[in-house]
Amino acid sequence: MEDLQYSTIVPLDYFQEAFLPPLLQIDLDALKASLTKDGVLNQVGRWTHFPKNPAADPQREEPAFELLEAIFNDVIRLAQPLVGRDPTLEFRRNPTVSTSSTRTNTSRPDAYMLLVNKKSVADPTKSPSAASVDPRVPWDDIAVSFEYKKQNGHHDRDYNNVKIIWSLHQVMRRDPCRRATSGVTIEDTQTRFWFTCRSATIVSEAFNLIEDTTPLIHFFCALAFAEDHEQGWDPTCRRVWDELFGIQYDIEFRDTDEKTPVYRTTRVLSDFGAEALRGRGTRVFEAYLTGGKEEGREDRTHRVAIKDAWRESDRLREDQILRNILQDVEETKGPEKAKIARKYFLTVRHAEDVQIDGMTDHTLDLLFHGHAIPPDCSYIKLKSEKELSHTIPTSTRGTPVGAEEVRHKIHFRIVFEEVCIPVSRLNTLAAMFKTLYDAAQALKFMHDAGWVHRDVSVGNVLHLNGEGKLADLEYARKKDTGHEVCTGTVDFMACEVEVQEYLFSDWDEPPTTFDMVMAPSQADTQNPTFHFNPLHDLESLLWIAVWILFYHTDKDNPEYSPRQRAIFNKLFPGTITSQTRASVLRSKLDITALPQRFQPVCRAVEGMRKELVRAHHYAQKNFASIDLTPLATLQEYYFDILRAAYLVRPNEVHLSPPSAPNKRRATQESGELDDTPSKRSKAKQ
C-alpha cells in the first residue's frame, strides 16, 4: 500500500472499454430484456435477488451478498445462447471467509470468479480423499477477486481497498503464469472494478450495484466468455507436474524457423522481484530444454537460467545492451580485451519479447488498448491497515495521475547458459570477495568503454566456478546520456544517487592519494546538474562489501553482537538512508563491532571507503563539470584491496546468517524511483 500510494480512478465507461475483453455477440439491451422476462430483473430494472440493500439486511455480510452467485449464474445462463459457447469462468463464494480486521497469508477473497478449466496442478502423490476435503481454492485459478462490506463509510472503503490490493498482490506475486488480474469491491451498493498489471493499478468510478445493473452484467459477460490471455494469463507459460521436481513450468519460446523451443523449470533461482505489484516482476528459473526445436534431445543434466521480467518500454533488452557494451569495449580496447571482458558477463543463448495472440506483450495494450487515459482523473489515496482508523476522504482531485505517469513495460525472457549463485548466498569471505573482485573488473571494462551499470547489488553480482560475473544490465547506459532519475537497489545505491545531487565538494579531510592526479580549479562553485558516473557504481560495490561484513557472523563463533546488528539495520533498512549512509561514508566504519576474524578484511574495506570519498571530493572540486581523472587510480586501488581481501588467510572462515530477529537479506529489486519520499523507498520495478 505504501509503495502504490494512489490508484487512479477512471470513468466507468472508459474502464469497460480499456480494461475488459470485448463483449462478442452480446447485446446488453437484449440481454437485460431476457433477464427481465426471466424475473432476474424487476420492471424497474432492479435485481430481484436483492429486495433490500445489503446495509438494510439484518444478516451478516456473507448471507447478505450470497445472491451475487445467483446473479452471475442467471446472467451467464441467458447470455450463453448469444455467445454460442460455454463460459470459461464460474462464480464461487468463500463460505469460510473471516470478517476480522486482519488478514493473514492463508486468507482468501470474499468471493471470486475462477477458471472452469483449472490451471492449478494437483500433487498426484497426495491421496484423492485428502484433496477432496480441502475447501481452499488455489490462487492459480482465480481470475477476479471480490471484497465486500455491508456499510459504506470511509473505514469500510479503506478496509476493502486493503483487502482487494492484498488479493491482487497475491495473484501477481505467486503465479509466474499471470500478466494481470482484476477485482471488485462493494460497500453496501457502491461498487468499483479494479485492474492491475506490472505498470499500474486502476480503479473505476463507483456505481450502484442494485439500481444500475448494466455495468455488472457487462463485467460478468466480458470476462466469463473471454480467452484466458484476456483474463490475465500468459499462454506461453504453463504449470505442469514434473515427477522429479514437483510443480514446475513449461515456458515456450518462438524461433525463426517457426518451431517452439520449450524449457521446463526445475527450481526458482530468484523471485523477490515479483513481490511488488508495480515493477519488473523479475523471476529467474533454472531449467532444461525439453521440446520444440530440439525435440528428442531432452537433457535434464544441462541446465540453463531463464530470466522472465518486464522492462521499461523505452529500454533495450538486456542481451541487446550487453552486445552494445562488448562492441564498445572492442572498439576502444581491441578484440583481445573484448574477449577477456566477455567472461565477466553472462552468455545469452536465447532472448525475445513475449508474444501473446500475435502481439508483443506490452502493458500499453493491457492497460489502455490504445486509448489515452482521460484527463483530470481523480484518485484513491491508499492507506495501510495501521491507518484504517482514520476517517480521511479517500478520493481527491487535482493530483495529476495520468497516463504520462504510467511507466509502460514489455514482457521479455532471456535464456542464459550459466546458472550462477548470487554473492549473497556464498558462505566464505574468500568466495565473496573474489566475486567482488571480478565484478570490479567487469565495471572497469564498462567504464572504460563509456558505460555505467547503475544497479550494482548483491542480486546481480554472481558467482560461478570460482569466478564472478556481473548481470542485470537493463539500466546500464552510456555515461551522461538520457534523463537522470533515481535508479538502483536502495540498500546499495550511492548516496548521491539517492538525493540526485553531489555531496562531497565540501569534504574536509586532507586528501593524499590523488594529490598528484589532478589540481582542480576553485573558480566555479555552482553545483552542476547531477549525472550518474562510474564512481557511483564503485560506491555500490563498496556497500556490498560492507553488507557482507555486517550481515554475517563467523560460523565458528556465531554471536551477532547488538552493536553489529544496530549498524546493519542503520545502514541497510531497505529504505532511503542517504543522510545516514553519507555520514558513515564521510567518517569511518566501526571495525570493532565485527567478529574478530572479519576485522582484517574490514580494515581493507575501510581503505576503499577513504579512497572513494577522496575521488568523489576531487571529482567535484570544479563544479563547472565533474572531472573523473581519479577514476583509473581508484579502480586499481579497488583491485588491490579486493585481491588482498580474498587472499588473506582469515577469509577462509565460513559465514552464516545471523540468528538475530532481523534476518532480512537485501532483496529489493532495482528500478527507477519516484520522487515522493515514500515511493522512493521501493526501488524496483
XYZ file of C-alpha atoms in Angstrom:
685
model
C 0.000 0.000 0.000
C 2.833 2.393 0.834
C 4.512 1.610 -2.462
C 1.396 2.202 -4.566
C 0.189 5.256 -2.581
C -2.552 6.081 -5.106
C -4.798 4.309 -7.547
C -6.159 6.304 -10.465
C -9.967 6.432 -10.770
C -11.181 6.304 -14.370
C -14.737 6.756 -15.693
C -16.768 3.580 -15.721
C -17.299 3.542 -19.481
C -13.572 4.056 -20.011
C -12.766 1.133 -17.693
C -15.125 -1.085 -19.665
C -13.601 -0.056 -22.984
C -9.940 -0.075 -21.940
C -9.635 -2.952 -19.476
C -12.349 -5.508 -20.238
C -12.364 -8.046 -23.083
C -14.871 -7.368 -25.890
C -18.488 -8.440 -25.395
C -18.501 -10.513 -28.594
C -22.083 -11.107 -29.829
C -23.803 -9.900 -26.676
C -26.333 -7.070 -26.993
C -26.709 -5.748 -23.448
C -30.172 -4.282 -24.022
C -31.437 -7.575 -25.423
C -29.826 -9.470 -22.565
C -31.426 -7.167 -19.991
C -34.801 -7.744 -21.645
C -34.264 -11.501 -21.289
C -33.296 -11.047 -17.641
C -36.453 -9.042 -17.027
C -38.623 -11.642 -18.769
C -36.957 -14.365 -16.719
C -37.628 -12.489 -13.462
C -33.975 -11.828 -12.666
C -34.629 -8.097 -13.053
C -37.902 -6.480 -11.998
C -39.820 -3.973 -14.079
C -37.816 -1.021 -12.770
C -34.546 -2.766 -13.643
C -33.532 -3.780 -10.107
C -32.146 -7.208 -9.195
C -34.945 -9.285 -7.738
C -32.285 -11.197 -5.795
C -31.753 -8.039 -3.713
C -35.150 -6.977 -2.334
C -33.301 -4.640 0.020
C -29.882 -3.027 0.116
C -27.170 -5.068 1.906
C -26.885 -2.379 4.608
C -30.561 -2.906 5.457
C -30.221 -6.686 5.573
C -30.146 -7.936 9.193
C -27.982 -10.895 8.187
C -24.218 -10.975 8.348
C -22.082 -9.912 5.384
C -21.749 -13.336 3.788
C -25.503 -14.104 3.621
C -26.241 -10.511 2.612
C -24.107 -10.876 -0.535
C -24.524 -14.588 -1.253
C -27.018 -13.890 -4.053
C -24.202 -12.437 -6.194
C -23.509 -16.030 -7.187
C -27.120 -16.498 -8.303
C -26.977 -13.233 -10.286
C -23.802 -14.381 -12.063
C -25.323 -17.771 -12.887
C -28.526 -16.217 -14.235
C -26.673 -13.661 -16.366
C -24.339 -16.262 -17.866
C -27.177 -18.751 -18.422
C -29.100 -16.239 -20.523
C -26.012 -14.827 -22.262
C -24.629 -18.210 -23.300
C -27.011 -18.736 -26.267
C -25.992 -15.309 -27.585
C -22.287 -16.163 -27.422
C -22.640 -19.726 -28.619
C -20.054 -21.248 -26.284
C -19.589 -22.289 -22.672
C -18.280 -19.804 -20.104
C -14.642 -20.049 -19.111
C -15.238 -18.721 -15.578
C -17.530 -19.653 -12.721
C -18.518 -17.701 -9.605
C -17.704 -19.043 -6.173
C -18.267 -17.665 -2.709
C -15.930 -18.480 0.157
C -18.165 -19.626 2.999
C -15.270 -19.701 5.495
C -14.099 -16.121 4.943
C -13.157 -14.215 8.101
C -14.643 -10.815 8.758
C -11.979 -9.843 11.306
C -9.901 -6.712 10.856
C -6.714 -8.522 9.898
C -5.831 -10.847 7.037
C -3.117 -13.474 7.012
C -1.276 -15.306 4.281
C -3.945 -18.024 4.374
C -6.825 -15.615 3.677
C -8.953 -15.676 0.560
C -11.216 -13.156 -1.192
C -14.831 -12.965 -0.044
C -15.754 -14.356 -3.451
C -14.094 -14.913 -6.810
C -14.548 -15.724 -10.447
C -12.311 -18.672 -11.261
C -11.426 -20.842 -14.212
C -13.676 -23.704 -15.207
C -10.685 -25.497 -16.777
C -8.192 -25.254 -13.944
C -4.611 -24.160 -14.391
C -3.665 -25.335 -10.919
C -1.903 -28.677 -10.738
C -2.629 -31.272 -8.075
C 0.094 -33.250 -6.374
C -0.533 -36.840 -7.520
C 1.414 -38.155 -4.525
C -1.351 -36.952 -2.179
C -4.411 -39.118 -1.650
C -7.543 -38.021 -3.567
C -9.548 -38.173 -0.341
C -7.291 -35.575 1.294
C -7.652 -33.245 -1.680
C -11.426 -33.616 -1.766
C -11.882 -32.260 1.762
C -9.671 -29.207 1.233
C -12.074 -26.263 0.814
C -9.414 -23.843 -0.350
C -9.345 -22.591 -3.948
C -5.833 -22.130 -5.411
C -4.873 -18.588 -6.326
C -3.664 -20.107 -9.596
C -7.274 -20.375 -10.815
C -8.701 -17.044 -9.598
C -9.358 -14.504 -12.355
C -11.328 -11.911 -10.357
C -11.302 -11.273 -6.598
C -14.310 -9.829 -4.749
C -14.327 -7.960 -1.452
C -17.498 -6.593 0.108
C -18.754 -4.774 3.198
C -22.349 -4.119 4.253
C -21.723 -0.488 5.140
C -20.471 2.395 3.012
C -18.271 4.528 5.242
C -14.676 5.712 4.920
C -13.438 2.877 7.124
C -15.270 0.238 5.087
C -13.949 1.594 1.782
C -10.404 1.816 3.135
C -10.558 -1.695 4.522
C -11.957 -3.089 1.283
C -9.145 -1.344 -0.591
C -6.580 -3.033 1.660
C -8.181 -6.429 1.094
C -8.504 -6.113 -2.683
C -4.924 -4.881 -3.021
C -3.851 -7.876 -0.958
C -5.727 -10.244 -3.268
C -4.348 -8.616 -6.435
C -0.893 -8.762 -4.853
C -1.254 -12.459 -4.017
C -2.171 -13.319 -7.590
C 0.700 -11.368 -9.143
C 3.442 -12.399 -6.754
C 2.567 -16.102 -6.576
C 1.906 -17.002 -10.185
C 4.516 -16.800 -12.988
C 1.700 -17.502 -15.452
C -0.068 -14.209 -14.692
C 0.212 -10.951 -16.634
C -2.693 -9.108 -14.986
C -5.688 -9.639 -12.738
C -8.964 -7.934 -11.804
C -11.046 -7.265 -8.707
C -14.352 -5.898 -7.432
C -15.077 -4.013 -4.202
C -18.586 -3.395 -2.869
C -19.608 -1.254 0.109
C -23.370 -1.668 0.536
C -24.391 -0.850 -3.064
C -21.356 1.212 -4.126
C -19.276 -0.935 -6.474
C -15.910 -0.423 -8.164
C -13.932 -2.515 -10.648
C -10.148 -2.906 -10.248
C -7.398 -3.864 -12.674
C -3.679 -4.325 -12.111
C -0.626 -5.251 -14.165
C 3.106 -4.549 -13.788
C 2.728 -0.860 -14.648
C -0.308 0.393 -12.753
C -3.329 -0.359 -10.595
C -6.518 1.271 -11.905
C -9.999 1.509 -10.359
C -13.329 2.557 -11.890
C -15.712 5.189 -10.641
C -18.338 3.765 -8.297
C -21.803 2.736 -9.450
C -24.889 1.479 -7.612
C -24.855 -2.314 -7.747
C -28.621 -2.691 -7.377
C -30.072 0.279 -9.235
C -27.575 0.413 -12.127
C -27.375 -3.212 -13.226
C -25.772 -2.756 -16.659
C -22.110 -2.389 -15.514
C -22.173 -5.666 -13.565
C -23.855 -7.511 -16.456
C -21.210 -6.123 -18.807
C -18.390 -7.112 -16.413
C -19.653 -10.669 -15.908
C -20.201 -11.310 -19.623
C -16.954 -9.724 -20.834
C -14.785 -11.839 -18.535
C -16.800 -15.060 -18.260
C -16.626 -15.777 -22.008
C -13.102 -14.431 -22.616
C -9.981 -16.371 -23.542
C -7.531 -16.958 -20.710
C -4.989 -14.449 -22.056
C -7.743 -11.806 -21.997
C -8.367 -12.678 -18.350
C -4.727 -12.051 -17.468
C -2.974 -15.380 -18.028
C 0.150 -15.959 -20.108
C -0.399 -18.868 -22.533
C 3.358 -19.202 -23.132
C 3.925 -20.267 -19.508
C 2.106 -23.398 -18.366
C 2.065 -25.036 -14.941
C 2.920 -28.769 -15.023
C 3.682 -31.627 -12.668
C 7.208 -32.994 -13.015
C 7.898 -36.391 -11.489
C 11.315 -35.270 -10.233
C 10.755 -31.637 -9.339
C 7.069 -31.383 -8.444
C 5.068 -28.378 -9.675
C 7.073 -26.598 -12.379
C 6.501 -24.506 -15.512
C 6.878 -25.158 -19.231
C 7.995 -21.932 -20.919
C 7.673 -21.568 -24.687
C 9.964 -19.528 -26.934
C 9.432 -18.584 -30.543
C 12.107 -19.262 -33.121
C 12.900 -18.059 -36.628
C 12.028 -21.384 -38.218
C 8.574 -21.268 -36.569
C 9.382 -24.112 -34.195
C 8.784 -23.663 -30.482
C 11.571 -24.463 -28.033
C 10.097 -25.405 -24.653
C 12.066 -25.174 -21.417
C 10.916 -26.852 -18.233
C 11.887 -25.207 -14.961
C 13.471 -27.228 -12.176
C 13.614 -24.613 -9.407
C 13.275 -20.898 -8.734
C 16.624 -19.130 -8.506
C 15.141 -15.752 -7.621
C 11.629 -14.330 -7.397
C 11.843 -11.444 -4.934
C 11.415 -9.115 -7.904
C 7.820 -10.314 -8.234
C 6.898 -9.139 -4.727
C 5.826 -5.639 -5.765
C 2.545 -5.116 -7.614
C 4.075 -2.404 -9.788
C 7.509 -3.258 -11.103
C 9.545 -5.507 -13.315
C 8.186 -8.707 -11.796
C 11.554 -10.392 -12.280
C 11.780 -14.137 -11.796
C 14.769 -16.346 -12.587
C 14.419 -20.100 -13.039
C 16.798 -22.961 -13.524
C 15.525 -25.020 -16.465
C 16.355 -27.519 -19.193
C 15.321 -27.792 -22.829
C 12.536 -30.336 -23.105
C 10.996 -29.981 -26.591
C 10.361 -27.906 -29.698
C 13.291 -27.178 -31.971
C 15.484 -29.819 -30.333
C 12.695 -32.251 -29.546
C 14.004 -35.715 -28.811
C 17.232 -34.311 -27.365
C 15.961 -33.728 -23.848
C 18.876 -33.489 -21.433
C 17.959 -32.808 -17.838
C 21.605 -32.596 -16.833
C 22.287 -29.483 -18.939
C 20.737 -26.610 -17.032
C 20.252 -23.008 -18.070
C 18.883 -19.929 -16.326
C 15.723 -18.247 -17.638
C 15.052 -14.645 -16.688
C 11.411 -13.571 -17.022
C 10.750 -9.857 -16.453
C 9.095 -6.651 -17.670
C 11.451 -3.888 -18.819
C 10.534 -0.249 -19.353
C 9.224 0.056 -22.896
C 11.772 2.695 -23.900
C 14.744 0.498 -22.921
C 16.667 -2.084 -24.849
C 16.568 -5.697 -23.725
C 19.498 -6.857 -21.589
C 21.028 -9.006 -24.326
C 20.991 -6.019 -26.694
C 22.653 -3.794 -24.084
C 25.331 -6.423 -23.429
C 26.038 -6.687 -27.145
C 26.448 -2.903 -27.362
C 28.778 -2.833 -24.349
C 31.031 -5.540 -25.762
C 31.098 -3.822 -29.156
C 32.216 -0.592 -27.479
C 34.863 -2.495 -25.499
C 36.154 -3.956 -28.749
C 36.222 -0.537 -30.417
C 38.041 1.118 -27.523
C 40.258 -1.731 -26.305
C 40.507 -4.144 -29.198
C 39.268 -7.699 -29.871
C 41.512 -9.365 -27.280
C 40.240 -7.165 -24.461
C 36.664 -7.702 -25.603
C 37.245 -11.450 -25.429
C 38.504 -11.093 -21.853
C 35.559 -8.857 -20.949
C 33.025 -11.460 -22.089
C 33.963 -13.830 -19.269
C 32.767 -11.312 -16.682
C 29.234 -11.289 -18.112
C 26.591 -13.953 -18.740
C 26.295 -15.821 -22.033
C 22.965 -15.386 -23.816
C 21.563 -18.477 -25.515
C 18.140 -17.087 -26.465
C 16.289 -13.812 -25.911
C 12.926 -12.497 -27.053
C 9.974 -10.305 -26.233
C 6.995 -12.449 -25.250
C 4.278 -12.699 -27.889
C 0.621 -13.048 -26.841
C -2.012 -13.615 -29.520
C 0.428 -12.468 -32.202
C 1.384 -9.227 -30.428
C 4.234 -8.187 -28.153
C 3.151 -8.468 -24.511
C 3.069 -4.764 -23.615
C 1.329 -3.080 -20.663
C 0.116 -0.347 -23.027
C -2.191 -2.940 -24.572
C -3.065 -4.482 -21.214
C -3.929 -1.122 -19.703
C -5.416 1.069 -22.387
C -5.915 -0.945 -25.594
C -4.559 2.100 -27.414
C -6.847 4.578 -25.606
C -5.385 7.612 -23.859
C -6.380 7.899 -20.211
C -8.956 10.662 -19.692
C -7.600 13.981 -18.406
C -8.136 15.218 -14.840
C -8.810 11.808 -13.344
C -9.349 11.639 -9.601
C -7.556 9.111 -7.458
C -7.947 6.960 -4.383
C -5.341 7.542 -1.702
C -4.487 4.079 -0.454
C -3.961 3.574 3.260
C -2.320 0.673 5.028
C -4.158 -1.224 7.757
C -2.491 0.759 10.534
C -4.197 3.892 9.167
C -7.701 2.472 8.800
C -8.993 4.054 11.996
C -8.622 7.478 10.379
C -11.703 8.855 8.617
C -9.933 10.801 5.891
C -11.659 11.088 2.498
C -10.152 8.669 0.009
C -10.940 10.453 -3.229
C -9.290 13.705 -4.228
C -8.937 15.776 -7.364
C -6.071 17.900 -8.515
C -3.165 15.456 -8.360
C -2.047 14.598 -11.900
C -2.289 10.825 -12.075
C -2.391 10.454 -15.827
C -1.074 8.164 -18.498
C 2.185 10.101 -18.604
C 2.996 8.760 -15.129
C 2.471 5.134 -16.138
C 5.808 3.546 -16.992
C 4.804 1.043 -19.599
C 6.682 -2.222 -19.778
C 7.406 -5.003 -22.248
C 7.439 -8.637 -21.161
C 10.667 -10.412 -22.136
C 12.643 -13.572 -21.443
C 16.328 -14.382 -21.717
C 17.961 -17.811 -21.532
C 21.482 -17.701 -20.075
C 23.919 -20.576 -20.430
C 25.217 -20.138 -16.885
C 23.345 -20.978 -13.681
C 25.066 -18.824 -11.080
C 24.884 -18.131 -7.357
C 24.344 -14.555 -6.098
C 27.178 -13.259 -3.950
C 24.704 -13.027 -1.065
C 24.397 -16.835 -0.973
C 28.088 -17.654 -0.762
C 29.425 -18.855 2.569
C 33.057 -17.730 2.782
C 34.657 -14.313 2.739
C 37.197 -15.595 0.226
C 34.499 -16.558 -2.299
C 32.569 -13.349 -1.727
C 35.499 -11.004 -2.181
C 36.840 -12.932 -5.184
C 33.391 -12.424 -6.728
C 33.521 -8.700 -5.931
C 36.998 -8.505 -7.475
C 35.688 -9.940 -10.745
C 32.659 -7.620 -10.622
C 35.090 -4.700 -10.304
C 36.856 -5.995 -13.422
C 33.539 -6.057 -15.287
C 32.811 -2.498 -14.173
C 36.216 -1.345 -15.364
C 35.536 -2.699 -18.844
C 32.164 -0.940 -18.842
C 33.555 2.346 -17.517
C 36.490 2.386 -19.919
C 34.029 1.865 -22.792
C 31.921 4.811 -21.593
C 29.132 2.875 -19.836
C 27.724 2.889 -16.303
C 25.802 -0.015 -14.748
C 23.508 1.926 -12.336
C 22.272 -1.116 -10.411
C 25.156 -2.952 -8.723
C 23.734 -5.048 -5.861
C 24.023 -8.428 -4.145
C 21.369 -9.770 -6.524
C 23.336 -9.186 -9.720
C 26.918 -9.830 -8.637
C 27.077 -13.563 -9.364
C 29.446 -16.462 -8.714
C 30.185 -19.477 -10.907
C 33.014 -21.986 -10.527
C 35.249 -19.651 -8.575
C 34.682 -16.613 -10.784
C 32.435 -13.574 -10.577
C 30.026 -12.228 -13.179
C 28.008 -9.032 -13.424
C 24.363 -9.286 -14.512
C 21.142 -7.221 -14.736
C 22.180 -4.687 -17.352
C 18.683 -3.293 -18.020
C 19.579 0.080 -16.525
C 23.094 0.289 -17.944
C 23.639 3.179 -20.329
C 26.229 5.442 -21.841
C 27.614 7.895 -19.302
C 25.943 11.342 -19.286
C 23.136 10.293 -21.652
C 19.407 10.256 -21.088
C 17.167 11.785 -18.446
C 18.611 11.349 -14.943
C 16.344 9.569 -12.453
C 16.905 7.833 -9.142
C 17.825 4.300 -10.196
C 19.137 1.287 -8.333
C 18.607 -1.021 -5.384
C 18.094 1.064 -2.272
C 20.423 -0.823 0.078
C 23.351 -0.443 -2.344
C 22.571 2.813 -4.083
C 25.215 5.540 -3.957
C 24.290 8.320 -1.529
C 24.369 10.970 -4.252
C 22.091 8.917 -6.484
C 19.500 8.718 -3.706
C 19.251 12.505 -3.410
C 20.179 13.301 -7.028
C 22.851 15.833 -6.107
C 26.578 15.981 -5.407
C 27.525 15.757 -1.720
C 31.297 15.725 -1.399
C 32.589 19.068 -2.663
C 32.964 20.289 0.923
C 34.654 17.194 2.381
C 37.454 18.496 4.599
C 39.740 15.500 5.217
C 43.200 16.267 3.813
C 43.493 14.359 0.524
C 46.532 12.242 -0.201
C 46.140 9.639 -2.930
C 45.047 11.958 -5.709
C 47.253 14.974 -4.892
C 49.356 14.320 -7.978
C 46.478 13.173 -10.149
C 44.814 16.499 -10.647
C 44.845 20.111 -9.494
C 41.199 21.187 -9.592
C 40.185 24.767 -10.050
C 38.097 26.547 -7.427
C 36.787 29.097 -9.903
C 33.258 27.749 -10.256
C 31.355 26.735 -7.103
C 27.911 26.302 -8.653
C 26.542 22.777 -8.281
C 26.219 21.242 -11.774
C 23.291 19.153 -12.994
C 23.554 15.731 -11.380
C 24.543 12.749 -13.539
C 25.300 9.178 -12.586
C 29.011 8.471 -13.058
C 31.333 5.465 -12.618
C 32.214 6.456 -9.041
C 28.619 5.669 -8.095
C 28.954 2.112 -9.425
C 32.098 1.687 -7.319
C 30.296 3.047 -4.276
C 27.599 0.393 -4.754
C 30.358 -2.218 -4.800
C 31.643 -0.772 -1.523
C 28.194 -1.056 0.073
C 28.037 -4.729 -0.965
C 31.336 -5.328 0.841
C 30.009 -3.545 3.935
C 26.759 -5.529 3.749
C 28.694 -8.810 3.592
C 30.679 -7.965 6.724
C 27.882 -6.546 8.857
C 25.153 -9.006 7.826
C 27.040 -12.236 8.525
C 28.539 -13.900 11.538
C 31.530 -16.202 11.905
C 30.121 -19.723 11.665
C 32.584 -20.945 14.301
C 31.664 -18.082 16.618
C 28.130 -17.086 15.538
C 27.304 -14.462 18.152
C 25.669 -11.452 16.495
C 26.507 -8.545 18.749
C 23.886 -5.834 19.409
C 26.293 -3.227 18.041
C 26.837 -5.114 14.775
C 23.076 -5.611 14.414
C 22.384 -1.930 15.089
C 24.908 -0.819 12.479
C 23.498 -3.219 9.893
C 19.927 -2.035 10.499
C 21.084 1.579 10.302
C 22.931 1.150 7.006
C 20.569 -1.332 5.309
C 16.956 -0.695 6.377
C 15.539 -1.189 2.886
C 14.548 2.485 2.609
C 16.220 5.698 1.519
C 19.016 6.438 4.018
C 21.196 8.925 2.175
C 21.934 11.177 5.143
C 22.758 8.273 7.457
C 24.956 6.479 4.964
C 26.569 9.685 3.732
C 27.678 10.440 7.294
C 29.229 6.959 7.572
C 30.855 7.371 4.175
C 32.389 10.657 5.348
C 33.621 9.267 8.666
C 34.658 5.623 9.028
C 33.388 2.089 9.541
C 33.114 0.707 13.074
C 35.515 -2.173 12.602
C 35.500 -3.306 16.251
C 31.760 -4.117 16.085
C 32.561 -7.092 13.833
C 33.758 -10.611 14.712
C 37.489 -10.744 15.287
C 38.255 -12.690 12.113
C 36.272 -10.193 9.992
C 38.284 -7.202 11.139
C 41.353 -7.535 8.844
C 39.050 -7.569 5.815
C 37.015 -4.663 7.167
C 40.222 -2.612 7.539
C 40.820 -3.201 3.838
C 37.230 -2.144 3.050
C 37.767 0.946 5.208
C 40.630 1.816 2.860
C 38.223 1.519 -0.095
C 35.850 3.912 1.665
C 38.548 6.546 2.207
C 39.795 6.470 -1.351
C 36.269 6.527 -2.785
C 35.408 9.679 -0.806
C 38.635 11.319 -1.903
C 37.774 10.508 -5.503
C 34.273 11.969 -5.050
C 35.784 15.096 -3.487
C 38.322 15.724 -6.209
C 35.828 14.987 -8.970
C 33.640 17.757 -7.536
C 36.307 20.370 -6.864
C 35.480 22.215 -10.049
C 31.716 22.452 -10.183
C 31.715 23.602 -13.768
C 31.966 19.870 -14.512
C 32.704 16.553 -12.854
C 36.294 15.522 -13.548
C 36.768 11.750 -13.399
C 40.554 11.801 -13.679
C 40.847 9.904 -10.338
C 38.751 7.004 -11.663
C 41.624 4.939 -13.074
C 43.619 5.236 -9.839
C 40.587 4.302 -7.758
C 39.862 1.269 -9.951
C 43.393 -0.050 -9.431
C 43.132 0.617 -5.711
C 39.896 -1.414 -5.593
C 41.602 -4.285 -7.398
C 44.499 -4.263 -4.917
C 42.234 -4.138 -1.875
C 39.783 -6.799 -3.096
C 42.622 -9.085 -4.178
C 44.236 -8.751 -0.766
C 40.877 -9.279 0.921
C 40.154 -12.603 -0.741
C 43.738 -13.856 -0.440
C 44.194 -13.052 3.251
C 44.024 -16.144 5.477
C 41.077 -15.058 7.679
C 38.879 -15.217 4.605
C 38.872 -18.980 4.886
C 36.327 -18.541 7.663
C 32.840 -19.801 6.873
C 29.900 -17.457 7.277
C 26.351 -17.856 8.460
C 23.326 -15.539 8.504
C 22.658 -14.011 11.906
C 20.389 -15.685 14.426
C 19.156 -12.234 15.474
C 15.486 -11.253 14.899
C 16.310 -9.204 11.808
C 17.328 -11.817 9.241
C 16.369 -9.698 6.264
C 18.558 -10.173 3.270
C 18.924 -7.240 0.922
C 16.397 -8.267 -1.698
C 14.887 -5.095 -3.107
C 14.544 -5.197 -6.850
C 16.110 -2.276 -8.618
C 14.411 0.268 -10.802
C 13.685 3.922 -11.269
C 12.326 5.586 -8.162
C 9.536 8.117 -7.955
C 10.315 11.490 -6.430
C 7.972 11.276 -3.462
C 9.796 10.029 -0.331
C 7.501 7.113 0.440
C 7.597 5.904 -3.163
C 11.347 6.231 -3.279
C 11.684 3.626 -0.550
C 10.850 0.978 -3.134
C 13.425 0.500 -5.807
C 12.201 -1.987 -8.362
C 10.143 -2.144 -10.784
